[in-house]
Amino acid sequence: MAKSHALPLNERVCVNNTLQRLSDVVILSLLLSLLAYRLASLHRHGTTWLVAFVCESWFAFIWFLYLNARWNRIVYRSHPQHLANTYGDLPAVDMFVTTADPTLEPPIITVDTVLSLLAVDYPVHKLACYVSDDGASPVTFFSFSESVEFAKLWVPFCKKHGVRVRAPSVYFSSTEPQLNSSADFIQEWRHNEYEELSRRVASVNNEDQIPNYHSNDEFKDFFKIESKNHPTIVKILWENKKGSEQEGIMPHLIYVAREKRPQHPHHYKAGAMNVLTRVSGVMTNAPFVLNVDCDMFANNPQVILHAMCLLLGSPDEGNNNAFAQAPQQFHRALKDDPFGNQLVVLQQSLVPGIQGIQGPFYAGTGCLQRRKVIYGVPPNGSRFKKKGGKFFSRLQLLECSSKDNSTEMLSREELQLFYGTSMEFMHSAVQITAGISSPGLPSDLSSRVAVAEMVASCSYEFNTAWGDEIGWVYGSMTEDILTSLRCHSMGWRTVALMLDPPAFLGSAPVGGPASLTQHKRWATGLLEILVSKKNPVVSVITKELMLRQYLAYLILLVWAVRSIVEVCYALLPAYCLLSNSTFLPNTSEVGFVVALALFVTYNIYTLVEYFRYGLSVRAWWNNQRMQRIYSSTAWLLGFFSVVLKLLGISDTVFEITQKEQRRPGKDVDDPGRFTFDSSPAFVPGTAVMLVNLWAFAVGLLRVLSTTDAEGPGIGEFVCSGWILLCFWSFLKGLVGRGRHGIPWPVIGKAMVMVCLFLAVLQNCMKL
């Protein structure tokens, strides 16, 4: 309940970024000047000049997208100390944690994440944690069963002693009792208990290693099941029962493995999130939902309080923020970001700017959102409008009925077309859309297990609005961006949860294969959105998505398309060196000054940007080279994956990124060294490197053996050398051994692509 005359929960601060705006405009002007020069002199040059013009036009468009996204920078400051004076009773929160494979995602990592969430600074009776195990693994269930007893010690210990980092693996690896520590603190120090828990969890790799597996009734649901063919399993690992002796020790903890059958689509992570939404809806039905990936622990114990400051806002003014999204940040991240996947500058520069439009995108993890937004309710009962009139979706009709606290306007059959056949879930959903803060669900969670199993069945969503108008949206591997698009299209705004210390910390992929797998999945899913009926341009015309927000989305959606342009541009220097032609102005031309100024200005601008956020020159270079590598490998593979899907030849495949469990002093090998495997993603990158290596050598020999002034100039050599520097790890991989060497099958396939390039070059020279 809100109180009057309350102190502000947050403040909106406009960031002065005049210098950045000026720099962005200067670089865009240089790009346009180069394009104008090329266009004016196009008739004097060949095909290479035209190809360069097309590629550089694309680069100018991409830079304009970034300029748009960074133009109005906004940051929010939250004041959780004011919450008690503003809201006497905080709303409940259901917390979702998702995992899928105990091999790629070690259970102890997920256990650590859950323990950190159970111990956050928030009223215990207002929290419930749901763990989705999409592999239905008895190993994962065993790990959480074992963790309950430790959690009952850990959560009170954190609350009593004000522990800052509440993921036990992080806490115990960086903290020791001090001489001046209190006797209670030393007595309750739980390092030995956690080490024992970790040992028990790590010792179990399959069901045969689980103690009393076949005699323990808790595991009977796991007997003789397959990870992709099993019934629903819902287990209450801990219930915070009112009136019991252990009430208030820790929040509810529920394990969920949704039903899976080979003949039914499961929609990857989006399907798992929708199941958790329905299961939690019939069990606790909190008006707010927090979801994190299995490796992203709560680093700031006040994270939910800070998020509530941004979502609740002033009780008098209301709030149109749908969710508070924390940027992805990483624990024990490798120094200087050797794989270019820590996204520090991208998030620090783009997120405040996008926050000045409609707000940051949903990132799939580290997000606290309103449950009614998940159910597709627009802000303040607003309506979508078309030119010439209004249109109403089925959900808007439901909202009208819920405003009257009645379902009489819609029949049971009409409600089922939305929410499915469960009357319990329909009732809970209508309560949320009607804004009823105290749903009054039964205190005994075990009485709701049967209905929870029903709503988690694989056939429950048939002929409903799930995955389209409500829930996480289906149709792409990047379900987070699709769901974010629907949210902004309804007219909601969103806000970034940028805290110090960071709200959540996860683990960044380590090594070439894991990094490329992640980027391929992202590029594939983003292109699926771009070429689908859910392309955001439709929402700009028919719904409430702002044009500038659409342009901000395009920065991500065109990743796979960028690969084609960037690969062509990376091959242009090699083509010119081999064909004795040019694609850059000569040093005597005015255009050369423009191209040189653009090259120098852009690199100085980006380098200064890295310095601004406390990063090194090496971090800047690692991100520059990895950008070239990702565009020529993972993004390119994502592009062709979607093309093959559109042609009906093959479907896209969801690949889980392996989670690394690194401990200080445990890594014998250098984790920052680039590694390879036999994945097709490495083939085009190897081919680009080999083509430029061969072309650089041929061009250099030509210069040394002839005095002909015609042909490629210094610009072509610099560009080819720049590409070779970017692909230096691939060059070293030619002579590397083991994981650090490029496998011979990859080199062989790359050589075939090189031969094809040389054949095309030969034919072009004959024309």
CSV table of C-alpha atoms in Angstrom, one decimal, residues 293-521:
chain,number,residue,atom,x,y,z
A,293,ASP,CA,20.2,-17.6,-16.5
A,294,CYS,CA,21.7,-20.5,-14.5
A,295,ASP,CA,25.2,-18.9,-14.3
A,296,MET,CA,24.1,-15.3,-13.4
A,297,PHE,CA,24.1,-14.9,-9.6
A,298,ALA,CA,22.8,-11.9,-7.7
A,299,ASN,CA,25.9,-9.8,-7.0
A,300,ASN,CA,24.1,-6.9,-5.4
A,301,PRO,CA,21.8,-8.2,-2.5
A,302,GLN,CA,19.5,-5.1,-2.9
A,303,VAL,CA,18.9,-5.8,-6.6
A,304,ILE,CA,15.2,-6.3,-6.2
A,305,LEU,CA,14.8,-3.3,-4.0
A,306,HIS,CA,16.6,-1.1,-6.6
A,307,ALA,CA,14.4,-2.6,-9.4
A,308,MET,CA,11.3,-1.9,-7.5
A,309,CYS,CA,12.3,1.7,-7.2
A,310,LEU,CA,12.4,1.9,-11.0
A,311,LEU,CA,9.2,-0.1,-11.6
A,312,LEU,CA,6.9,1.2,-8.8
A,313,GLY,CA,7.9,4.9,-9.1
A,314,SER,CA,5.6,7.5,-7.6
A,315,PRO,CA,2.2,6.1,-6.4
A,316,ASP,CA,0.6,9.3,-7.5
A,317,GLU,CA,2.0,9.4,-11.0
A,318,GLY,CA,2.0,5.7,-11.8
A,319,ASN,CA,4.7,4.1,-14.0
A,320,ASN,CA,4.8,2.9,-17.6
A,321,ASN,CA,8.0,0.9,-17.1
A,322,ALA,CA,7.4,-2.7,-18.1
A,323,PHE,CA,10.7,-4.1,-16.8
A,324,ALA,CA,14.0,-3.2,-15.3
A,325,GLN,CA,16.9,-4.8,-17.3
A,326,ALA,CA,20.3,-5.2,-15.8
A,327,PRO,CA,23.2,-5.2,-18.3
A,328,GLN,CA,25.1,-8.4,-18.6
A,329,GLN,CA,28.3,-8.2,-16.6
A,330,PHE,CA,30.8,-11.0,-15.8
A,331,HIS,CA,32.5,-12.4,-12.8
A,332,ARG,CA,36.2,-13.2,-13.0
A,333,ALA,CA,36.1,-12.0,-16.6
A,334,LEU,CA,39.3,-12.5,-18.5
A,335,LYS,CA,41.6,-9.5,-18.6
A,336,ASP,CA,41.4,-7.3,-21.7
A,337,ASP,CA,38.4,-9.2,-23.0
A,338,PRO,CA,40.4,-11.5,-25.4
A,339,PHE,CA,37.2,-12.9,-27.1
A,340,GLY,CA,35.4,-9.6,-27.4
A,341,ASN,CA,32.2,-10.9,-25.7
A,342,GLN,CA,32.1,-8.9,-22.5
A,343,LEU,CA,30.1,-6.1,-24.2
A,344,VAL,CA,31.3,-3.4,-21.8
A,345,VAL,CA,31.5,-0.5,-24.2
A,346,LEU,CA,28.4,-1.6,-26.2
A,347,GLN,CA,26.3,-1.6,-23.1
A,348,GLN,CA,27.7,1.5,-21.5
A,349,SER,CA,27.4,3.6,-24.6
A,350,LEU,CA,24.2,2.3,-26.1
A,351,VAL,CA,21.9,1.5,-23.1
A,352,PRO,CA,21.7,5.0,-21.7
A,353,GLY,CA,21.0,6.3,-25.2
A,354,ILE,CA,18.2,3.8,-25.9
A,355,GLN,CA,16.9,4.6,-22.5
A,356,GLY,CA,16.3,8.1,-23.9
A,357,ILE,CA,13.9,6.6,-26.5
A,358,GLN,CA,11.6,3.8,-25.2
A,359,GLY,CA,14.2,2.0,-23.1
A,360,PRO,CA,16.6,-0.9,-23.3
A,361,PHE,CA,15.9,-4.3,-24.8
A,362,TYR,CA,15.0,-7.4,-22.8
A,363,ALA,CA,18.2,-9.4,-22.7
A,364,GLY,CA,16.8,-12.8,-21.6
A,365,THR,CA,18.4,-12.7,-18.1
A,366,GLY,CA,18.8,-10.3,-15.2
A,367,CYS,CA,15.3,-8.7,-15.7
A,368,LEU,CA,12.5,-7.9,-13.3
A,369,GLN,CA,9.2,-7.4,-15.1
A,370,ARG,CA,5.5,-7.0,-14.4
A,371,ARG,CA,3.6,-10.2,-14.8
A,372,LYS,CA,0.7,-8.3,-16.5
A,373,VAL,CA,3.2,-7.3,-19.2
A,374,ILE,CA,3.9,-11.0,-19.8
A,375,TYR,CA,0.1,-11.4,-20.2
A,376,GLY,CA,0.1,-8.8,-22.9
A,377,VAL,CA,-1.7,-6.0,-21.0
A,378,PRO,CA,-0.8,-2.5,-22.4
A,379,PRO,CA,0.1,0.4,-20.0
A,380,ASN,CA,-2.7,2.2,-18.4
A,381,GLY,CA,-5.4,0.4,-20.4
A,382,SER,CA,-4.2,2.1,-23.6
A,383,ARG,CA,-5.4,0.8,-26.9
A,384,PHE,CA,-3.4,0.1,-30.1
A,385,LYS,CA,-4.5,2.4,-32.9
A,386,LYS,CA,-4.4,2.2,-36.6
A,387,LYS,CA,-4.9,5.0,-39.1
A,388,GLY,CA,-8.6,5.3,-39.5
A,389,GLY,CA,-9.6,3.6,-36.2
A,390,LYS,CA,-9.0,1.2,-33.4
A,391,PHE,CA,-8.5,-2.5,-33.3
A,392,PHE,CA,-8.8,-4.8,-30.3
A,393,SER,CA,-7.0,-8.0,-29.7
A,394,ARG,CA,-8.5,-10.8,-27.7
A,395,LEU,CA,-6.3,-9.8,-24.7
A,396,GLN,CA,-7.7,-6.3,-24.7
A,397,LEU,CA,-11.2,-7.6,-24.5
A,398,LEU,CA,-10.0,-9.7,-21.5
A,399,GLU,CA,-8.5,-6.6,-20.0
A,400,CYS,CA,-11.9,-4.8,-20.3
A,401,SER,CA,-13.6,-7.6,-18.5
A,402,SER,CA,-10.9,-7.7,-15.8
A,403,LYS,CA,-11.3,-4.0,-15.2
A,404,ASP,CA,-14.8,-4.7,-14.1
A,405,ASN,CA,-13.6,-7.6,-11.9
A,406,SER,CA,-15.8,-9.9,-13.9
A,407,THR,CA,-15.3,-12.6,-16.5
A,408,GLU,CA,-18.9,-12.4,-17.6
A,409,MET,CA,-18.0,-10.5,-20.8
A,410,LEU,CA,-16.0,-13.4,-22.0
A,411,SER,CA,-17.2,-17.0,-22.0
A,412,ARG,CA,-15.1,-19.8,-20.6
A,413,GLU,CA,-14.4,-20.9,-24.1
A,414,GLU,CA,-13.1,-17.5,-25.1
A,415,LEU,CA,-10.9,-17.4,-22.0
A,416,GLN,CA,-9.5,-20.8,-22.9
A,417,LEU,CA,-8.5,-19.5,-26.3
A,418,PHE,CA,-6.2,-17.2,-24.3
A,419,TYR,CA,-4.9,-19.0,-21.3
A,420,GLY,CA,-5.6,-22.7,-21.9
A,421,THR,CA,-8.0,-25.0,-20.2
A,422,SER,CA,-6.9,-24.6,-16.5
A,423,MET,CA,-9.6,-22.7,-14.6
A,424,GLU,CA,-7.1,-22.1,-11.8
A,425,PHE,CA,-4.7,-20.4,-14.1
A,426,MET,CA,-7.4,-18.4,-15.8
A,427,HIS,CA,-8.5,-17.2,-12.4
A,428,SER,CA,-5.0,-16.2,-11.4
A,429,ALA,CA,-4.4,-14.4,-14.7
A,430,VAL,CA,-7.5,-12.4,-14.5
A,431,GLN,CA,-6.5,-11.3,-10.9
A,432,ILE,CA,-3.2,-10.1,-12.3
A,433,THR,CA,-4.7,-8.2,-15.2
A,434,ALA,CA,-7.3,-6.7,-12.9
A,435,GLY,CA,-4.5,-5.5,-10.5
A,436,ILE,CA,-5.6,-7.5,-7.5
A,437,SER,CA,-2.5,-7.3,-5.3
A,438,SER,CA,-3.5,-10.1,-2.9
A,439,PRO,CA,-4.7,-13.1,-5.0
A,440,GLY,CA,-5.3,-15.2,-1.9
A,441,LEU,CA,-3.9,-18.4,-3.1
A,442,PRO,CA,-3.7,-21.4,-0.7
A,443,SER,CA,-0.8,-21.4,1.7
A,444,ASP,CA,-0.2,-25.1,1.1
A,445,LEU,CA,1.7,-25.3,-2.2
A,446,SER,CA,1.5,-29.0,-2.3
A,447,SER,CA,-2.2,-28.7,-3.0
A,448,ARG,CA,-1.4,-27.0,-6.3
A,449,VAL,CA,1.2,-29.5,-7.6
A,450,ALA,CA,-1.4,-31.4,-9.7
A,451,VAL,CA,-2.6,-28.3,-11.5
A,452,ALA,CA,1.0,-27.1,-11.9
A,453,GLU,CA,1.8,-30.4,-13.7
A,454,MET,CA,-1.3,-29.9,-15.9
A,455,VAL,CA,-0.3,-26.4,-17.1
A,456,ALA,CA,3.3,-27.6,-17.7
A,457,SER,CA,2.2,-30.3,-20.2
A,458,CYS,CA,3.5,-30.0,-23.7
A,459,SER,CA,0.0,-29.9,-25.2
A,460,TYR,CA,-1.4,-27.2,-22.9
A,461,GLU,CA,-0.6,-24.4,-25.3
A,462,PHE,CA,-2.4,-25.8,-28.3
A,463,ASN,CA,-5.0,-23.4,-29.7
A,464,THR,CA,-4.1,-20.6,-27.2
A,465,ALA,CA,-2.4,-17.2,-27.4
A,466,TRP,CA,0.8,-18.5,-25.7
A,467,GLY,CA,3.9,-17.6,-27.6
A,468,ASP,CA,2.1,-14.9,-29.5
A,469,GLU,CA,-0.1,-12.5,-27.6
A,470,ILE,CA,0.9,-13.6,-24.2
A,471,GLY,CA,4.1,-15.1,-22.6
A,472,TRP,CA,7.5,-15.2,-24.2
A,473,VAL,CA,7.1,-15.0,-28.0
A,474,TYR,CA,8.0,-17.9,-30.2
A,475,GLY,CA,9.5,-17.8,-33.7
A,476,SER,CA,13.2,-17.1,-33.1
A,477,MET,CA,16.2,-18.4,-31.1
A,478,THR,CA,16.4,-14.9,-29.6
A,479,GLU,CA,13.1,-15.0,-27.9
A,480,ASP,CA,14.2,-12.2,-25.6
A,481,ILE,CA,14.3,-9.7,-28.5
A,482,LEU,CA,11.0,-10.9,-29.9
A,483,THR,CA,9.4,-10.5,-26.4
A,484,SER,CA,11.0,-7.1,-25.9
A,485,LEU,CA,9.6,-6.0,-29.3
A,486,ARG,CA,6.1,-6.9,-28.3
A,487,CYS,CA,6.4,-5.1,-25.0
A,488,HIS,CA,7.6,-1.8,-26.7
A,489,SER,CA,5.0,-2.3,-29.4
A,490,MET,CA,2.3,-2.2,-26.8
A,491,GLY,CA,3.5,1.3,-25.7
A,492,TRP,CA,5.5,0.2,-22.6
A,493,ARG,CA,8.7,1.9,-21.7
A,494,THR,CA,11.6,0.0,-20.1
A,495,VAL,CA,14.5,1.0,-17.8
A,496,ALA,CA,18.1,-0.1,-17.3
A,497,LEU,CA,19.1,-1.4,-13.9
A,498,MET,CA,22.7,-0.1,-13.8
A,499,LEU,CA,24.0,-0.5,-10.2
A,500,ASP,CA,27.3,-0.3,-8.4
A,501,PRO,CA,28.1,-3.0,-7.4
A,502,PRO,CA,26.5,-4.6,-10.5
A,503,ALA,CA,23.2,-6.3,-10.1
A,504,PHE,CA,24.1,-9.7,-11.5
A,505,LEU,CA,27.4,-11.3,-12.6
A,506,GLY,CA,27.6,-14.2,-15.0
A,507,SER,CA,30.2,-16.1,-17.0
A,508,ALA,CA,31.4,-15.1,-20.4
A,509,PRO,CA,32.2,-17.9,-22.9
A,510,VAL,CA,35.9,-18.8,-23.0
A,511,GLY,CA,37.6,-20.0,-26.2
A,512,GLY,CA,36.8,-19.8,-29.9
A,513,PRO,CA,34.2,-22.5,-30.2
A,514,ALA,CA,32.0,-21.3,-27.2
A,515,SER,CA,32.2,-17.7,-28.3
A,516,LEU,CA,31.3,-18.4,-31.9
A,517,THR,CA,28.5,-20.7,-30.9
A,518,GLN,CA,26.9,-17.9,-28.8
A,519,HIS,CA,27.3,-15.4,-31.6
A,520,LYS,CA,26.0,-17.8,-34.2
A,521,ARG,CA,22.8,-18.4,-32.2
